[in-house]
């Protein structure tokens, strides 16, 4: 083992996750590293320092993505990673596992003296969660060539806009397009916790992701009339909160009546906010997901119909804005097969499964072959301080990832398919 590898002194994957989890750590055990925050850039520095010790060249591109390159060999690079941002008081595994796993995979291959026949890039994408500015997958969108400049006016709860946050961190929104590199990529791999209960309930160690669900995001504003709660008769009220509640409950029933569909109202604010005041305004979000384009189209129609109908019945004015849209994606079958071979070689039990959560892979996977590996989540919990995957499962996931990377980077590897361009 060379001196630079020995100096890195990486412990177990679980130990690395614990150490990284202290950055942005909270008293409740959760982690808060939102987009463009000092905590997120501190996490970048933590991972970047260790990748530099392994001999990789590390940069942060114009969209705020951390990119570390093992530039060797020829042909198109293999990209591996995930994200380091979190939801407020989120867990230590979501996203971070994929980046830490890539670090450990490089460490193992370097220690073995493995010489890749093509470049390897390790990536931590900016703002996968979208929790601060409602700009989910910002970094992978820019990396994949999408124009993200239209998101600049979106503001966080304190009124700071995305454009302002980028500027404060030393970045210019208008230059984010310089991060577009997905057209150069030969394959993309991402290790992630499942964020659901399937693997644990089935007693399976590794999930092979075959597809990623489609998503639509909405911002809804209902305007009624604020008035005295004691003197305004029930039949004469224009209660914005009542309208929002009816919409949320009806969307829940719509989703319950269909397979592989979800609907969620995740943010809700009302005003004026007095205990004895009828709410005159309600602002909330809607998140809908389906695994097929047909299911997605049906949900879109239902959201528009339900919101308009209930607003009219409650005597409310309504604004409905679609803030986010992504189509379902089938992951690359040949690359999924390659990962399956790696898992079999590690003696892991396997399950092919769809992902009900969105991931950076669904952006990169529209431009290059992509595959994802899941490890079990205890209780199916995610986006919470209680999020947990056992050290045994995360170590196995890293071994599977490393084995898949060896095959992709070795002499016999080749580009799985021609790159997709949509």
JSON list of C-alpha atoms in Angstrom, two decimals, residues 25-172:
[
{"chain": "A", "resi": 25, "resn": "UNK", "atom": "CA", "xyz": [-25.48, 17.66, 13.48]},
{"chain": "A", "resi": 26, "resn": "UNK", "atom": "CA", "xyz": [-28.40, 18.63, 15.73]},
{"chain": "A", "resi": 27, "resn": "UNK", "atom": "CA", "xyz": [-29.28, 17.87, 19.35]},
{"chain": "A", "resi": 28, "resn": "UNK", "atom": "CA", "xyz": [-32.11, 15.57, 18.23]},
{"chain": "A", "resi": 29, "resn": "UNK", "atom": "CA", "xyz": [-29.60, 13.37, 16.38]},
{"chain": "A", "resi": 30, "resn": "UNK", "atom": "CA", "xyz": [-30.58, 14.70, 12.97]},
{"chain": "A", "resi": 31, "resn": "UNK", "atom": "CA", "xyz": [-28.41, 16.47, 10.40]},
{"chain": "A", "resi": 32, "resn": "UNK", "atom": "CA", "xyz": [-29.16, 19.78, 8.66]},
{"chain": "A", "resi": 33, "resn": "UNK", "atom": "CA", "xyz": [-27.07, 20.63, 5.59]},
{"chain": "A", "resi": 34, "resn": "UNK", "atom": "CA", "xyz": [-29.29, 22.55, 3.20]},
{"chain": "A", "resi": 35, "resn": "UNK", "atom": "CA", "xyz": [-28.28, 23.79, -0.22]},
{"chain": "A", "resi": 36, "resn": "UNK", "atom": "CA", "xyz": [-25.58, 26.47, -0.45]},
{"chain": "A", "resi": 37, "resn": "UNK", "atom": "CA", "xyz": [-25.14, 26.55, 3.36]},
{"chain": "A", "resi": 38, "resn": "UNK", "atom": "CA", "xyz": [-21.82, 26.74, 5.25]},
{"chain": "A", "resi": 39, "resn": "UNK", "atom": "CA", "xyz": [-22.56, 23.27, 6.66]},
{"chain": "A", "resi": 40, "resn": "UNK", "atom": "CA", "xyz": [-22.86, 21.77, 3.18]},
{"chain": "A", "resi": 41, "resn": "UNK", "atom": "CA", "xyz": [-19.57, 23.32, 2.05]},
{"chain": "A", "resi": 42, "resn": "UNK", "atom": "CA", "xyz": [-17.93, 22.06, 5.24]},
{"chain": "A", "resi": 43, "resn": "UNK", "atom": "CA", "xyz": [-19.10, 18.57, 4.27]},
{"chain": "A", "resi": 44, "resn": "UNK", "atom": "CA", "xyz": [-17.63, 19.14, 0.80]},
{"chain": "A", "resi": 45, "resn": "UNK", "atom": "CA", "xyz": [-14.32, 20.03, 2.43]},
{"chain": "A", "resi": 46, "resn": "UNK", "atom": "CA", "xyz": [-14.42, 16.86, 4.55]},
{"chain": "A", "resi": 47, "resn": "UNK", "atom": "CA", "xyz": [-14.97, 14.55, 1.60]},
{"chain": "A", "resi": 48, "resn": "UNK", "atom": "CA", "xyz": [-12.75, 16.58, -0.73]},
{"chain": "A", "resi": 49, "resn": "UNK", "atom": "CA", "xyz": [-9.76, 16.44, 1.61]},
{"chain": "A", "resi": 50, "resn": "UNK", "atom": "CA", "xyz": [-9.96, 12.64, 1.77]},
{"chain": "A", "resi": 51, "resn": "UNK", "atom": "CA", "xyz": [-10.31, 12.29, -2.00]},
{"chain": "A", "resi": 52, "resn": "UNK", "atom": "CA", "xyz": [-7.28, 14.54, -2.53]},
{"chain": "A", "resi": 53, "resn": "UNK", "atom": "CA", "xyz": [-5.28, 12.34, -0.15]},
{"chain": "A", "resi": 54, "resn": "UNK", "atom": "CA", "xyz": [-6.14, 9.46, -2.47]},
{"chain": "A", "resi": 55, "resn": "UNK", "atom": "CA", "xyz": [-4.66, 11.37, -5.40]},
{"chain": "A", "resi": 56, "resn": "UNK", "atom": "CA", "xyz": [-7.86, 12.63, -7.05]},
{"chain": "A", "resi": 57, "resn": "UNK", "atom": "CA", "xyz": [-8.23, 16.14, -8.43]},
{"chain": "A", "resi": 58, "resn": "UNK", "atom": "CA", "xyz": [-11.13, 17.87, -6.67]},
{"chain": "A", "resi": 59, "resn": "UNK", "atom": "CA", "xyz": [-13.15, 20.86, -7.84]},
{"chain": "A", "resi": 60, "resn": "UNK", "atom": "CA", "xyz": [-16.56, 22.44, -7.24]},
{"chain": "A", "resi": 61, "resn": "UNK", "atom": "CA", "xyz": [-18.18, 23.26, -10.55]},
{"chain": "A", "resi": 62, "resn": "UNK", "atom": "CA", "xyz": [-20.33, 26.23, -11.55]},
{"chain": "A", "resi": 63, "resn": "UNK", "atom": "CA", "xyz": [-23.53, 24.57, -10.27]},
{"chain": "A", "resi": 64, "resn": "UNK", "atom": "CA", "xyz": [-22.03, 23.76, -6.87]},
{"chain": "A", "resi": 65, "resn": "UNK", "atom": "CA", "xyz": [-21.38, 20.08, -7.58]},
{"chain": "A", "resi": 66, "resn": "UNK", "atom": "CA", "xyz": [-18.27, 18.59, -5.98]},
{"chain": "A", "resi": 67, "resn": "UNK", "atom": "CA", "xyz": [-16.40, 16.63, -8.66]},
{"chain": "A", "resi": 68, "resn": "UNK", "atom": "CA", "xyz": [-13.28, 14.53, -7.96]},
{"chain": "A", "resi": 69, "resn": "UNK", "atom": "CA", "xyz": [-11.45, 12.94, -10.87]},
{"chain": "A", "resi": 70, "resn": "UNK", "atom": "CA", "xyz": [-9.25, 9.87, -11.06]},
{"chain": "A", "resi": 71, "resn": "UNK", "atom": "CA", "xyz": [-8.03, 10.78, -14.53]},
{"chain": "A", "resi": 72, "resn": "UNK", "atom": "CA", "xyz": [-6.43, 7.69, -15.97]},
{"chain": "A", "resi": 73, "resn": "UNK", "atom": "CA", "xyz": [-6.92, 5.43, -18.94]},
{"chain": "A", "resi": 74, "resn": "UNK", "atom": "CA", "xyz": [-9.06, 6.44, -21.87]},
{"chain": "A", "resi": 75, "resn": "UNK", "atom": "CA", "xyz": [-12.65, 6.39, -23.15]},
{"chain": "A", "resi": 76, "resn": "UNK", "atom": "CA", "xyz": [-15.64, 7.88, -21.41]},
{"chain": "A", "resi": 77, "resn": "UNK", "atom": "CA", "xyz": [-15.54, 8.23, -17.62]},
{"chain": "A", "resi": 78, "resn": "UNK", "atom": "CA", "xyz": [-17.56, 6.28, -15.10]},
{"chain": "A", "resi": 79, "resn": "UNK", "atom": "CA", "xyz": [-19.29, 8.55, -12.56]},
{"chain": "A", "resi": 80, "resn": "UNK", "atom": "CA", "xyz": [-20.20, 7.41, -9.05]},
{"chain": "A", "resi": 81, "resn": "UNK", "atom": "CA", "xyz": [-21.73, 9.33, -6.15]},
{"chain": "A", "resi": 82, "resn": "UNK", "atom": "CA", "xyz": [-24.90, 10.95, -4.83]},
{"chain": "A", "resi": 83, "resn": "UNK", "atom": "CA", "xyz": [-25.43, 14.09, -2.68]},
{"chain": "A", "resi": 84, "resn": "UNK", "atom": "CA", "xyz": [-24.47, 15.53, 0.72]},
{"chain": "A", "resi": 85, "resn": "UNK", "atom": "CA", "xyz": [-27.34, 17.98, 1.33]},
{"chain": "A", "resi": 86, "resn": "UNK", "atom": "CA", "xyz": [-30.15, 16.98, 3.67]},
{"chain": "A", "resi": 87, "resn": "UNK", "atom": "CA", "xyz": [-33.67, 17.94, 4.61]},
{"chain": "A", "resi": 88, "resn": "UNK", "atom": "CA", "xyz": [-33.93, 19.89, 7.90]},
{"chain": "A", "resi": 89, "resn": "UNK", "atom": "CA", "xyz": [-33.02, 17.52, 10.73]},
{"chain": "A", "resi": 90, "resn": "UNK", "atom": "CA", "xyz": [-32.65, 14.66, 8.29]},
{"chain": "A", "resi": 91, "resn": "UNK", "atom": "CA", "xyz": [-30.67, 11.45, 8.62]},
{"chain": "A", "resi": 92, "resn": "UNK", "atom": "CA", "xyz": [-26.99, 10.58, 8.28]},
{"chain": "A", "resi": 93, "resn": "UNK", "atom": "CA", "xyz": [-27.43, 8.11, 5.40]},
{"chain": "A", "resi": 94, "resn": "UNK", "atom": "CA", "xyz": [-29.65, 9.61, 2.68]},
{"chain": "A", "resi": 95, "resn": "UNK", "atom": "CA", "xyz": [-27.32, 10.77, -0.07]},
{"chain": "A", "resi": 96, "resn": "UNK", "atom": "CA", "xyz": [-24.24, 10.78, 2.13]},
{"chain": "A", "resi": 97, "resn": "UNK", "atom": "CA", "xyz": [-23.91, 6.99, 1.87]},
{"chain": "A", "resi": 98, "resn": "UNK", "atom": "CA", "xyz": [-23.47, 7.19, -1.91]},
{"chain": "A", "resi": 99, "resn": "UNK", "atom": "CA", "xyz": [-20.65, 9.73, -1.66]},
{"chain": "A", "resi": 100, "resn": "UNK", "atom": "CA", "xyz": [-18.92, 8.02, 1.28]},
{"chain": "A", "resi": 101, "resn": "UNK", "atom": "CA", "xyz": [-19.24, 4.68, -0.53]},
{"chain": "A", "resi": 102, "resn": "UNK", "atom": "CA", "xyz": [-17.54, 6.15, -3.60]},
{"chain": "A", "resi": 103, "resn": "UNK", "atom": "CA", "xyz": [-14.70, 7.41, -1.38]},
{"chain": "A", "resi": 104, "resn": "UNK", "atom": "CA", "xyz": [-14.24, 3.97, 0.17]},
{"chain": "A", "resi": 105, "resn": "UNK", "atom": "CA", "xyz": [-14.44, 2.23, -3.20]},
{"chain": "A", "resi": 106, "resn": "UNK", "atom": "CA", "xyz": [-11.61, 4.42, -4.51]},
{"chain": "A", "resi": 107, "resn": "UNK", "atom": "CA", "xyz": [-9.63, 3.75, -1.33]},
{"chain": "A", "resi": 108, "resn": "UNK", "atom": "CA", "xyz": [-10.02, -0.03, -1.78]},
{"chain": "A", "resi": 109, "resn": "UNK", "atom": "CA", "xyz": [-9.07, 0.02, -5.47]},
{"chain": "A", "resi": 110, "resn": "UNK", "atom": "CA", "xyz": [-6.07, 2.25, -4.84]},
{"chain": "A", "resi": 111, "resn": "UNK", "atom": "CA", "xyz": [-4.91, 0.02, -1.97]},
{"chain": "A", "resi": 112, "resn": "UNK", "atom": "CA", "xyz": [-5.17, -3.02, -4.25]},
{"chain": "A", "resi": 113, "resn": "UNK", "atom": "CA", "xyz": [-3.06, -1.32, -6.89]},
{"chain": "A", "resi": 114, "resn": "UNK", "atom": "CA", "xyz": [-5.98, -1.43, -9.34]},
{"chain": "A", "resi": 115, "resn": "UNK", "atom": "CA", "xyz": [-5.27, 0.54, -12.52]},
{"chain": "A", "resi": 116, "resn": "UNK", "atom": "CA", "xyz": [-8.47, 1.72, -14.27]},
{"chain": "A", "resi": 117, "resn": "UNK", "atom": "CA", "xyz": [-8.63, 1.58, -18.03]},
{"chain": "A", "resi": 118, "resn": "UNK", "atom": "CA", "xyz": [-10.93, 4.62, -18.06]},
{"chain": "A", "resi": 119, "resn": "UNK", "atom": "CA", "xyz": [-11.41, 7.69, -15.83]},
{"chain": "A", "resi": 120, "resn": "UNK", "atom": "CA", "xyz": [-13.49, 7.58, -12.66]},
{"chain": "A", "resi": 121, "resn": "UNK", "atom": "CA", "xyz": [-15.31, 10.66, -11.38]},
{"chain": "A", "resi": 122, "resn": "UNK", "atom": "CA", "xyz": [-16.73, 10.90, -7.86]},
{"chain": "A", "resi": 123, "resn": "UNK", "atom": "CA", "xyz": [-19.60, 13.39, -7.56]},
{"chain": "A", "resi": 124, "resn": "UNK", "atom": "CA", "xyz": [-21.65, 15.03, -4.81]},
{"chain": "A", "resi": 125, "resn": "UNK", "atom": "CA", "xyz": [-24.51, 16.84, -6.51]},
{"chain": "A", "resi": 126, "resn": "UNK", "atom": "CA", "xyz": [-25.77, 20.17, -5.17]},
{"chain": "A", "resi": 127, "resn": "UNK", "atom": "CA", "xyz": [-29.32, 20.45, -3.76]},
{"chain": "A", "resi": 128, "resn": "UNK", "atom": "CA", "xyz": [-30.78, 17.04, -4.50]},
{"chain": "A", "resi": 129, "resn": "UNK", "atom": "CA", "xyz": [-33.40, 17.51, -1.77]},
{"chain": "A", "resi": 130, "resn": "UNK", "atom": "CA", "xyz": [-34.73, 20.90, -2.89]},
{"chain": "A", "resi": 131, "resn": "UNK", "atom": "CA", "xyz": [-35.87, 21.59, 0.64]},
{"chain": "A", "resi": 132, "resn": "UNK", "atom": "CA", "xyz": [-34.60, 25.18, 0.85]},
{"chain": "A", "resi": 133, "resn": "UNK", "atom": "CA", "xyz": [-35.62, 26.70, -2.49]},
{"chain": "A", "resi": 134, "resn": "UNK", "atom": "CA", "xyz": [-38.00, 24.10, -3.95]},
{"chain": "A", "resi": 135, "resn": "UNK", "atom": "CA", "xyz": [-35.26, 23.46, -6.52]},
{"chain": "A", "resi": 136, "resn": "UNK", "atom": "CA", "xyz": [-34.74, 19.71, -6.16]},
{"chain": "A", "resi": 137, "resn": "UNK", "atom": "CA", "xyz": [-32.01, 18.03, -8.22]},
{"chain": "A", "resi": 138, "resn": "UNK", "atom": "CA", "xyz": [-30.50, 21.42, -9.05]},
{"chain": "A", "resi": 139, "resn": "UNK", "atom": "CA", "xyz": [-26.94, 20.13, -9.43]},
{"chain": "A", "resi": 140, "resn": "UNK", "atom": "CA", "xyz": [-27.75, 17.04, -11.48]},
{"chain": "A", "resi": 141, "resn": "UNK", "atom": "CA", "xyz": [-30.09, 19.09, -13.65]},
{"chain": "A", "resi": 142, "resn": "UNK", "atom": "CA", "xyz": [-27.26, 21.48, -14.48]},
{"chain": "A", "resi": 143, "resn": "UNK", "atom": "CA", "xyz": [-24.82, 18.56, -14.91]},
{"chain": "A", "resi": 144, "resn": "UNK", "atom": "CA", "xyz": [-27.28, 17.00, -17.36]},
{"chain": "A", "resi": 145, "resn": "UNK", "atom": "CA", "xyz": [-27.55, 20.17, -19.42]},
{"chain": "A", "resi": 146, "resn": "UNK", "atom": "CA", "xyz": [-30.87, 21.58, -18.21]},
{"chain": "A", "resi": 147, "resn": "UNK", "atom": "CA", "xyz": [-31.26, 25.35, -17.92]},
{"chain": "A", "resi": 148, "resn": "UNK", "atom": "CA", "xyz": [-31.63, 26.10, -14.19]},
{"chain": "A", "resi": 149, "resn": "UNK", "atom": "CA", "xyz": [-31.43, 29.89, -14.40]},
{"chain": "A", "resi": 150, "resn": "UNK", "atom": "CA", "xyz": [-35.20, 30.21, -14.13]},
{"chain": "A", "resi": 151, "resn": "UNK", "atom": "CA", "xyz": [-35.04, 29.01, -10.52]},
{"chain": "A", "resi": 152, "resn": "UNK", "atom": "CA", "xyz": [-33.10, 32.02, -9.28]},
{"chain": "A", "resi": 153, "resn": "UNK", "atom": "CA", "xyz": [-36.05, 33.94, -7.82]},
{"chain": "A", "resi": 154, "resn": "UNK", "atom": "CA", "xyz": [-37.22, 31.09, -5.58]},
{"chain": "A", "resi": 155, "resn": "UNK", "atom": "CA", "xyz": [-36.82, 32.07, -1.94]},
{"chain": "A", "resi": 156, "resn": "UNK", "atom": "CA", "xyz": [-36.29, 30.20, 1.32]},
{"chain": "A", "resi": 157, "resn": "UNK", "atom": "CA", "xyz": [-38.32, 30.79, 4.50]},
{"chain": "A", "resi": 158, "resn": "UNK", "atom": "CA", "xyz": [-36.17, 33.82, 5.40]},
{"chain": "A", "resi": 159, "resn": "UNK", "atom": "CA", "xyz": [-36.71, 35.48, 2.01]},
{"chain": "A", "resi": 160, "resn": "UNK", "atom": "CA", "xyz": [-33.24, 34.74, 0.62]},
{"chain": "A", "resi": 161, "resn": "UNK", "atom": "CA", "xyz": [-33.44, 33.78, -3.04]},
{"chain": "A", "resi": 162, "resn": "UNK", "atom": "CA", "xyz": [-31.49, 31.00, -4.71]},
{"chain": "A", "resi": 163, "resn": "UNK", "atom": "CA", "xyz": [-29.61, 33.58, -6.76]},
{"chain": "A", "resi": 164, "resn": "UNK", "atom": "CA", "xyz": [-28.65, 35.47, -3.59]},
{"chain": "A", "resi": 165, "resn": "UNK", "atom": "CA", "xyz": [-27.56, 32.30, -1.78]},
{"chain": "A", "resi": 166, "resn": "UNK", "atom": "CA", "xyz": [-25.35, 31.30, -4.69]},
{"chain": "A", "resi": 167, "resn": "UNK", "atom": "CA", "xyz": [-23.84, 34.77, -4.82]},
{"chain": "A", "resi": 168, "resn": "UNK", "atom": "CA", "xyz": [-23.11, 34.70, -1.08]},
{"chain": "A", "resi": 169, "resn": "UNK", "atom": "CA", "xyz": [-21.26, 31.41, -1.60]},
{"chain": "A", "resi": 170, "resn": "UNK", "atom": "CA", "xyz": [-19.25, 32.88, -4.48]},
{"chain": "A", "resi": 171, "resn": "UNK", "atom": "CA", "xyz": [-21.21, 31.46, -7.44]},
{"chain": "A", "resi": 172, "resn": "UNK", "atom": "CA", "xyz": [-23.21, 33.01, -10.29]}
]
